Coordinates of C-alpha atoms in Angstrom, one line a residue:
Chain A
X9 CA 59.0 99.2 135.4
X10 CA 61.3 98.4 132.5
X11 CA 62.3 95.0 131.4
X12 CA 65.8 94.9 132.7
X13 CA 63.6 95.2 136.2
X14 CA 60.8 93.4 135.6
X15 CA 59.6 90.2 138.0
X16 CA 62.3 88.0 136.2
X17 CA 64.7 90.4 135.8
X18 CA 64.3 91.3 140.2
X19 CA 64.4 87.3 140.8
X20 CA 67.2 86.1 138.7
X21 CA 69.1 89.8 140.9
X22 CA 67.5 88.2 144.2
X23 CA 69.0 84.4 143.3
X24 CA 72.3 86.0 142.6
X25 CA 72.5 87.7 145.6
X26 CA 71.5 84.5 147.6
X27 CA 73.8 82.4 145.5
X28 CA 77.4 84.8 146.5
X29 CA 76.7 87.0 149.3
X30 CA 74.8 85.0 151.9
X31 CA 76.3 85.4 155.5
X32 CA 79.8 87.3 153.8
X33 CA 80.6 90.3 155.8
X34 CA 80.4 94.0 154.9
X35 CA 81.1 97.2 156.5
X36 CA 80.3 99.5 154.0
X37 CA 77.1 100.5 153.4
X38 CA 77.2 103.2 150.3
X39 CA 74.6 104.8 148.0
X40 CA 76.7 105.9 145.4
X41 CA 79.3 107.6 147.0
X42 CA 77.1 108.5 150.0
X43 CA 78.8 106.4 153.1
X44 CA 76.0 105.8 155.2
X45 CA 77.7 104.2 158.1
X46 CA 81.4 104.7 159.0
X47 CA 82.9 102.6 156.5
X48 CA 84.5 99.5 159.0
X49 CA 83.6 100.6 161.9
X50 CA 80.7 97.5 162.3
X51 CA 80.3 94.2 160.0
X52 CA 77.0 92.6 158.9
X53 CA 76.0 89.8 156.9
X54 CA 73.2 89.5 154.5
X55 CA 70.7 87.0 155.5
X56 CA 68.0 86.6 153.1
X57 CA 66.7 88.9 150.1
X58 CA 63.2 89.3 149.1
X59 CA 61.9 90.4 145.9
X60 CA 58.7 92.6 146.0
X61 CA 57.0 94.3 142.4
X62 CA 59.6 96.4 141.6
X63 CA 61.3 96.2 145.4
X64 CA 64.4 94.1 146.4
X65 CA 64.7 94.0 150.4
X66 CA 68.4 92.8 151.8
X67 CA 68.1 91.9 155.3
X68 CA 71.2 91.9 157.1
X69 CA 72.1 91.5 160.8
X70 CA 75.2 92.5 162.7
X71 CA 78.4 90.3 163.0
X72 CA 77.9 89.7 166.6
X73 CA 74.5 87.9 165.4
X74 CA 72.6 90.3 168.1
X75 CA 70.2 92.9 168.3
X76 CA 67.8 93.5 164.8
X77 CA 67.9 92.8 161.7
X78 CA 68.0 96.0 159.2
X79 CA 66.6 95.7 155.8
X80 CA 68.4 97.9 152.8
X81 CA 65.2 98.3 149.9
X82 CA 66.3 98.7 146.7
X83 CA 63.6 99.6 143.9
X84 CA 64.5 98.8 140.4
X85 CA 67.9 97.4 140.7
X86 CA 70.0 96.6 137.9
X87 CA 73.3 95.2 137.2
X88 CA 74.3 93.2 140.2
X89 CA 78.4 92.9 141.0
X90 CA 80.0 90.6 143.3
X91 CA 83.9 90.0 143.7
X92 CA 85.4 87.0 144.7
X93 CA 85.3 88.2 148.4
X94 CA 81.2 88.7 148.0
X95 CA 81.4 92.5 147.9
X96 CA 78.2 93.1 146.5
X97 CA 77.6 95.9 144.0
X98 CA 74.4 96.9 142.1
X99 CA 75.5 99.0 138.9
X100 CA 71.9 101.1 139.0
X101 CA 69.0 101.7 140.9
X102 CA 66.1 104.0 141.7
X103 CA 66.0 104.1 144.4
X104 CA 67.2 102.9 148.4
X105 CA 66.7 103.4 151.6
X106 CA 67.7 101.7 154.8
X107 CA 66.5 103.5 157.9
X108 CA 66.1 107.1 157.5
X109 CA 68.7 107.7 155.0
X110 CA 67.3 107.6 151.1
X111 CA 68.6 108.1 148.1
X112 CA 66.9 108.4 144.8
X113 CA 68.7 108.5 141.0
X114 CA 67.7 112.2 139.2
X115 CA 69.1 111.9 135.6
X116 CA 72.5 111.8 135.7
X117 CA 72.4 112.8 139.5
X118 CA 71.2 111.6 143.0
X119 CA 69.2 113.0 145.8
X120 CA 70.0 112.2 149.1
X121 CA 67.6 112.6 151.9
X122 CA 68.8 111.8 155.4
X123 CA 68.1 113.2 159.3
X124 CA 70.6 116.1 158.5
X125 CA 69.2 117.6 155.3
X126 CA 69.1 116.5 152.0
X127 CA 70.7 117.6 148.4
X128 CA 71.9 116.4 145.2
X129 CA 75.6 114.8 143.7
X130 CA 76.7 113.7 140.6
X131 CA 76.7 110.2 139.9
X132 CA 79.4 109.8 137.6
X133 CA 80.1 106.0 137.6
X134 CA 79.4 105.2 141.2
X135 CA 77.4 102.0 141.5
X136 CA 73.7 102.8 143.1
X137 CA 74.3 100.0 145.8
X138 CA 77.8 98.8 147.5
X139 CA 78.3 96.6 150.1
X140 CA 81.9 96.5 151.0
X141 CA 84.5 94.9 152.9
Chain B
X166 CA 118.4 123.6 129.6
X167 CA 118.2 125.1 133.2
X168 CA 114.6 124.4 133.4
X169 CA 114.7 120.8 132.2
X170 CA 117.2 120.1 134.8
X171 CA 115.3 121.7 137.5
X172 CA 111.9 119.7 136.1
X173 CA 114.0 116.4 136.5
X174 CA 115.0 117.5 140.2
X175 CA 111.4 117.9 141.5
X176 CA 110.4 114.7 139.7
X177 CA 113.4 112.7 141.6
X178 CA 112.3 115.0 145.1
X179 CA 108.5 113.5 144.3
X180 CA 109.1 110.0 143.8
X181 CA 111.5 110.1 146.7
X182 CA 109.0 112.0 149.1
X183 CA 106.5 109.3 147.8
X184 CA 109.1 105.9 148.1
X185 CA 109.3 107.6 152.3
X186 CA 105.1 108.1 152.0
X187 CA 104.5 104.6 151.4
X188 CA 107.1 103.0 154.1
X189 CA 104.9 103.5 157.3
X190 CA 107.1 103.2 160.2
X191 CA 105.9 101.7 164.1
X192 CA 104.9 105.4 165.8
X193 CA 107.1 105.9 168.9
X194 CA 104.1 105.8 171.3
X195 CA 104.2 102.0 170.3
X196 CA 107.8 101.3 170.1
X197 CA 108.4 98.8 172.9
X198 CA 104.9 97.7 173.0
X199 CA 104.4 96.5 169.8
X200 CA 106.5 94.5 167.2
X201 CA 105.1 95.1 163.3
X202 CA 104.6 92.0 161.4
X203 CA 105.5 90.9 157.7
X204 CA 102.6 89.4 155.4
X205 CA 104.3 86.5 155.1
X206 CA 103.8 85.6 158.9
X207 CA 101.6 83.3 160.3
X208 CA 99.8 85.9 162.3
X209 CA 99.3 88.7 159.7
X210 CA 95.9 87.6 158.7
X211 CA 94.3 87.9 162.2
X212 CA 94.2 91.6 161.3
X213 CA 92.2 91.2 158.5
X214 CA 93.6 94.8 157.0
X215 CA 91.6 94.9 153.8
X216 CA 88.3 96.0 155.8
X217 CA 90.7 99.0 157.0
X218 CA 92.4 100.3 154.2
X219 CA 90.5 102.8 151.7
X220 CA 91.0 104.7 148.6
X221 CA 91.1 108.9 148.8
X222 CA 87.8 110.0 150.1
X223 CA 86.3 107.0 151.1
X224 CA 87.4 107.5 155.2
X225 CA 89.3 104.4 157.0
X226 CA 92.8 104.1 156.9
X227 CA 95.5 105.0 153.8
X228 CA 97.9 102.9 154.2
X229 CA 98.1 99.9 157.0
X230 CA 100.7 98.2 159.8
X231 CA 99.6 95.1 161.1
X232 CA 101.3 95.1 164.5
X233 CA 101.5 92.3 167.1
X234 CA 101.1 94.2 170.9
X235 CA 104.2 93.1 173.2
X236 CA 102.4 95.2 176.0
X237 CA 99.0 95.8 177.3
X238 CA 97.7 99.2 175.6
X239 CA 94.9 101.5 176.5
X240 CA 92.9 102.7 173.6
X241 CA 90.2 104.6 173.6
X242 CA 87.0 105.7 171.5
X243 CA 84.7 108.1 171.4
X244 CA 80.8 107.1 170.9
X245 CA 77.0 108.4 171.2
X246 CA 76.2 107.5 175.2
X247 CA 74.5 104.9 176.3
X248 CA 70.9 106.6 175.2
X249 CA 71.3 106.6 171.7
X250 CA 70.7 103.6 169.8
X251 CA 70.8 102.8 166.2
X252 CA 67.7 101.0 164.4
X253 CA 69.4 97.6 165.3
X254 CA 69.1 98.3 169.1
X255 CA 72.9 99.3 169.6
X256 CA 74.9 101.9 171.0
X257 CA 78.5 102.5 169.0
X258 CA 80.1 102.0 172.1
X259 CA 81.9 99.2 170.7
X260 CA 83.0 99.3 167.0
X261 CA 86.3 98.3 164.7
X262 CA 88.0 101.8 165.0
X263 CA 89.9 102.9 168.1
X264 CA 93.3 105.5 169.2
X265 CA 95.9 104.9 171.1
X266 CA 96.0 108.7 172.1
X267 CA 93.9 110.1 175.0
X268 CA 90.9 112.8 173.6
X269 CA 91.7 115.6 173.8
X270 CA 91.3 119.3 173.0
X271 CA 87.8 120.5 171.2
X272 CA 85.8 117.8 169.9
X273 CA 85.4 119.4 166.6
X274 CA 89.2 119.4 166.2
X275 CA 89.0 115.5 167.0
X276 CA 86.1 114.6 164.1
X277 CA 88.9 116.5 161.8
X278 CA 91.9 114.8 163.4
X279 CA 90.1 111.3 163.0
X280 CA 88.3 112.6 160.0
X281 CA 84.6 111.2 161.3
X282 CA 81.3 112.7 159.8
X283 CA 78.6 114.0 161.9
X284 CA 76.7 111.5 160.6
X285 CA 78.5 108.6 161.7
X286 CA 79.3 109.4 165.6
X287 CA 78.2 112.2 167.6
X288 CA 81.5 112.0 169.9
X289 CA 79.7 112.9 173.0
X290 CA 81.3 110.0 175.1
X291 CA 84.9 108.4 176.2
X292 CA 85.4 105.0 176.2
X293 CA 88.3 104.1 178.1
X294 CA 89.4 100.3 176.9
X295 CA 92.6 97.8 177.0
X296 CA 94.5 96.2 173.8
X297 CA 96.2 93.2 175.8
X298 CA 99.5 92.1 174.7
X299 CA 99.2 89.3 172.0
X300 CA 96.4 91.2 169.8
X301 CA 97.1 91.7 166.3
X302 CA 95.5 94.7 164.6
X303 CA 96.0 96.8 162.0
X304 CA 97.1 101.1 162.4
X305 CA 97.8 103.4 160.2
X306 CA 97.3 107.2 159.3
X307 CA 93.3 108.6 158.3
X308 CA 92.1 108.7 155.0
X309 CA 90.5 111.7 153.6
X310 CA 86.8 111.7 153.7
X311 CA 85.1 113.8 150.6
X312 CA 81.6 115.5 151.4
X313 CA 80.1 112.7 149.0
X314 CA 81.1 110.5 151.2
X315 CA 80.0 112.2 154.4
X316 CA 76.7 113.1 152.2
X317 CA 76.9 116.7 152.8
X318 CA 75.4 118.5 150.4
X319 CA 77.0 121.8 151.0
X320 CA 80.0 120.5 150.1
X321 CA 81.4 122.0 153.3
X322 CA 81.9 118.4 155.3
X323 CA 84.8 116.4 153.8
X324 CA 88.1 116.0 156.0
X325 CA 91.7 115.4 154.5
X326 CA 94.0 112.4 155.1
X327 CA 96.0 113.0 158.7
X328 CA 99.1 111.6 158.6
X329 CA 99.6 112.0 162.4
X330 CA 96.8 111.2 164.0
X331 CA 96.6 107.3 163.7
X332 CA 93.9 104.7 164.2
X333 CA 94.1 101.3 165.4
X334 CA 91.5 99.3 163.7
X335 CA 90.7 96.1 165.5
X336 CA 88.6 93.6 163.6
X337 CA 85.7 92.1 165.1
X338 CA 86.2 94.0 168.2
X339 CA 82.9 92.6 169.6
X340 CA 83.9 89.3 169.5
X341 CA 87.9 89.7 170.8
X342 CA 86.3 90.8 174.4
X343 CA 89.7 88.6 175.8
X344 CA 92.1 90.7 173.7
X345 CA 90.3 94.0 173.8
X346 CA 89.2 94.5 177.6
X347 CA 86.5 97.2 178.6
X348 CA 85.5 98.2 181.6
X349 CA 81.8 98.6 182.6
X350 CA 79.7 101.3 180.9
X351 CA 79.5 103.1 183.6
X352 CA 83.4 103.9 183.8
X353 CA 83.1 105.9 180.6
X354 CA 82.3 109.7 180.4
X355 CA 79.9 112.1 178.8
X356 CA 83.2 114.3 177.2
X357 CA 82.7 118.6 177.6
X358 CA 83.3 119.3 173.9
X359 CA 85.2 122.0 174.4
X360 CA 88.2 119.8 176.2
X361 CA 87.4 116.2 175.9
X362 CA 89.3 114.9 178.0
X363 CA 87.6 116.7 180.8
X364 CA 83.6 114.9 182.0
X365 CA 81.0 117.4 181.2
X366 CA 79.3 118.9 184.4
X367 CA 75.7 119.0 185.2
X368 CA 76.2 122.8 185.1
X369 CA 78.1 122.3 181.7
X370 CA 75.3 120.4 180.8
X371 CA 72.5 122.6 181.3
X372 CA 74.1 125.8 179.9
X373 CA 74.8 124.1 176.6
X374 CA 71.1 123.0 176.5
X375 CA 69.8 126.5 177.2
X376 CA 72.7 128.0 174.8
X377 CA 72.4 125.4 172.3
X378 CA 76.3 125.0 172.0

């Protein structure tokens, strides 16, 4: 664990998050550039973060306020982002997974694992986490 | 000389070709049954088009009309059947994008014409639904969808802008159930995906199981 993800460092990431992008809506769900549901085609809305070790978990729920609650972990997240809509961004992570889809940060790459295979893309400057509008 | 001036004539065809690329015009399958609407009216906002439009690669729509329907409209949408539910406990029966044209033709031809990764929506069932006059949504042509996006790592999944095909995106669909009328599950259809607008057949069915196609 480094110190730009250590307890404090997760906390003061989880209190941001609470602070801006409580109950806003998203319907993009992106692991760097991997789309992991159709971008607008559903909404959520965070409803609470916990911090873990080295573990953020975002629990979101659909618009509609039905069915489950999902839960997007993030391990080792750095650099959160949030525009003035609440679009939430974190610049680096780890690692995340929300379901069966997983993606994990290989150098200057990133791995993703998900029910149809897995393989490796370039990062570039893609932000690890985005939660869009 | 010759080839400067020819250099300036392609630059004036390109910005002209991209001045008509950026004014969308109402489709004639919606002229009569839908009026387009300015930003600065009252209504525009209901459309809520920012969710809709996205950069190259990145799917959704390119560019956006919000339109006010003046008629009701049949739309329709293709989804995953009632047995297959996400981690949340839905089916995708229901979601923010939707057509104004029938199925039809091979379903692979459809994912390319509305550029959707297999990921994303198996496109095994038709949903049959109503727009009623008075909605205000947002339509436009597909946005190109790069394999990042679709997470493909052969590279070989990615599906470029259609500037034909268009999609009506209708925000919060879930929650407009007065504005965007659907019939009982049971009126949809599990769609043969070699002509989709035709029900697969039990016999269908079967074959493709034992065939694996």
């Amino acid at each position: 664990m480094t110190a730009s993800t250590g307890p404090d460092a997760l906390e003061a990431i989880a209190d941001g998050i609470r602070e801006k992008c409580l109950d806003r809506p998203f319907g993009e769900i992106r692991f760097w550039k991997f789309a992991v549901v159709r971008p607008g085609d559903q909404l959520y809305r965070l409803v609470s973060v916990h911090a873990e070790g080295e573990r953020l978990d975002l629990v979101f729920v659909h618009d509609s306020r039905k069915g489950l609650p999902g839960v997007i972990s993030v391990w080792q997240p750095e650099g959160l982002v949030v525009d003035g809509a609440g679009a939430l961004g974190l610049r680096g992570a780890a690692r995340l997974r929300l379901d069966e889809n997983e993606a994990t940060r290989e150098g200057d790459r990133y791995r993703i694992k998900t029910p149809r295979g897995e393989g490796d893309f370039a990062a570039e400057d893609s932000p690890a986490l985005t939660l869009g509008r | 000389m010759k080839s400067l001036s020819w250099i300036v004539g392609a630059l004036v065809a390109l910005a002209a070709t991209s001045a008509a690329a950026d004014e969308l015009k109402l489709p004639k399958k919606l002229e009569g049954k839908a009026v387009v609407l300015a930003p600065a009216d009252a209504d525009y906002a209901r459309a809520q088009v920012d969710g809709a439009v996205k950069p190259a690669g990145q799917g959704g729509i390119s560019q956006a009309l919000v339109v006010r329907l003046t008629a009701d409209v049949p739309v329709y949408r293709m989804w995953n059947g009632p047995d297959k539910k996400d981690a949340r406990g839905f089916t995708n029966r229901i979601g923010q994008w939707w057509g104004y044209d029938a199925p039809k033709g091979k379903v692979e031809q459809y994912r390319v014409d509305f550029e959707i990764c297999n990921g994303w929506n198996d496109l095994t069932w038709v949903a049959t639904c109503t727009l009623k006059a008075g909605s205000v949504v947002a339509i436009g042509p597909g946005q190109s969808v790069s394999a990042e996006t679709c997470g493909d790592p052969t590279g070989k999944e990615s599906y470029p802008a259609n500037s034909r095909d268009w999609q009506v995106w209708v925000a919060q669909a879930w929650a407009r159930g007065a504005e965007l009328v659907c019939p009982p599950e049971d009126q949809d259809y599990p769609a043969d995906p070699k002509n989709i607008k035709k029900r697969l057949t039990a016999k269908k069915a079967e074959k493709a199981e034992k065939t694996g196609k």
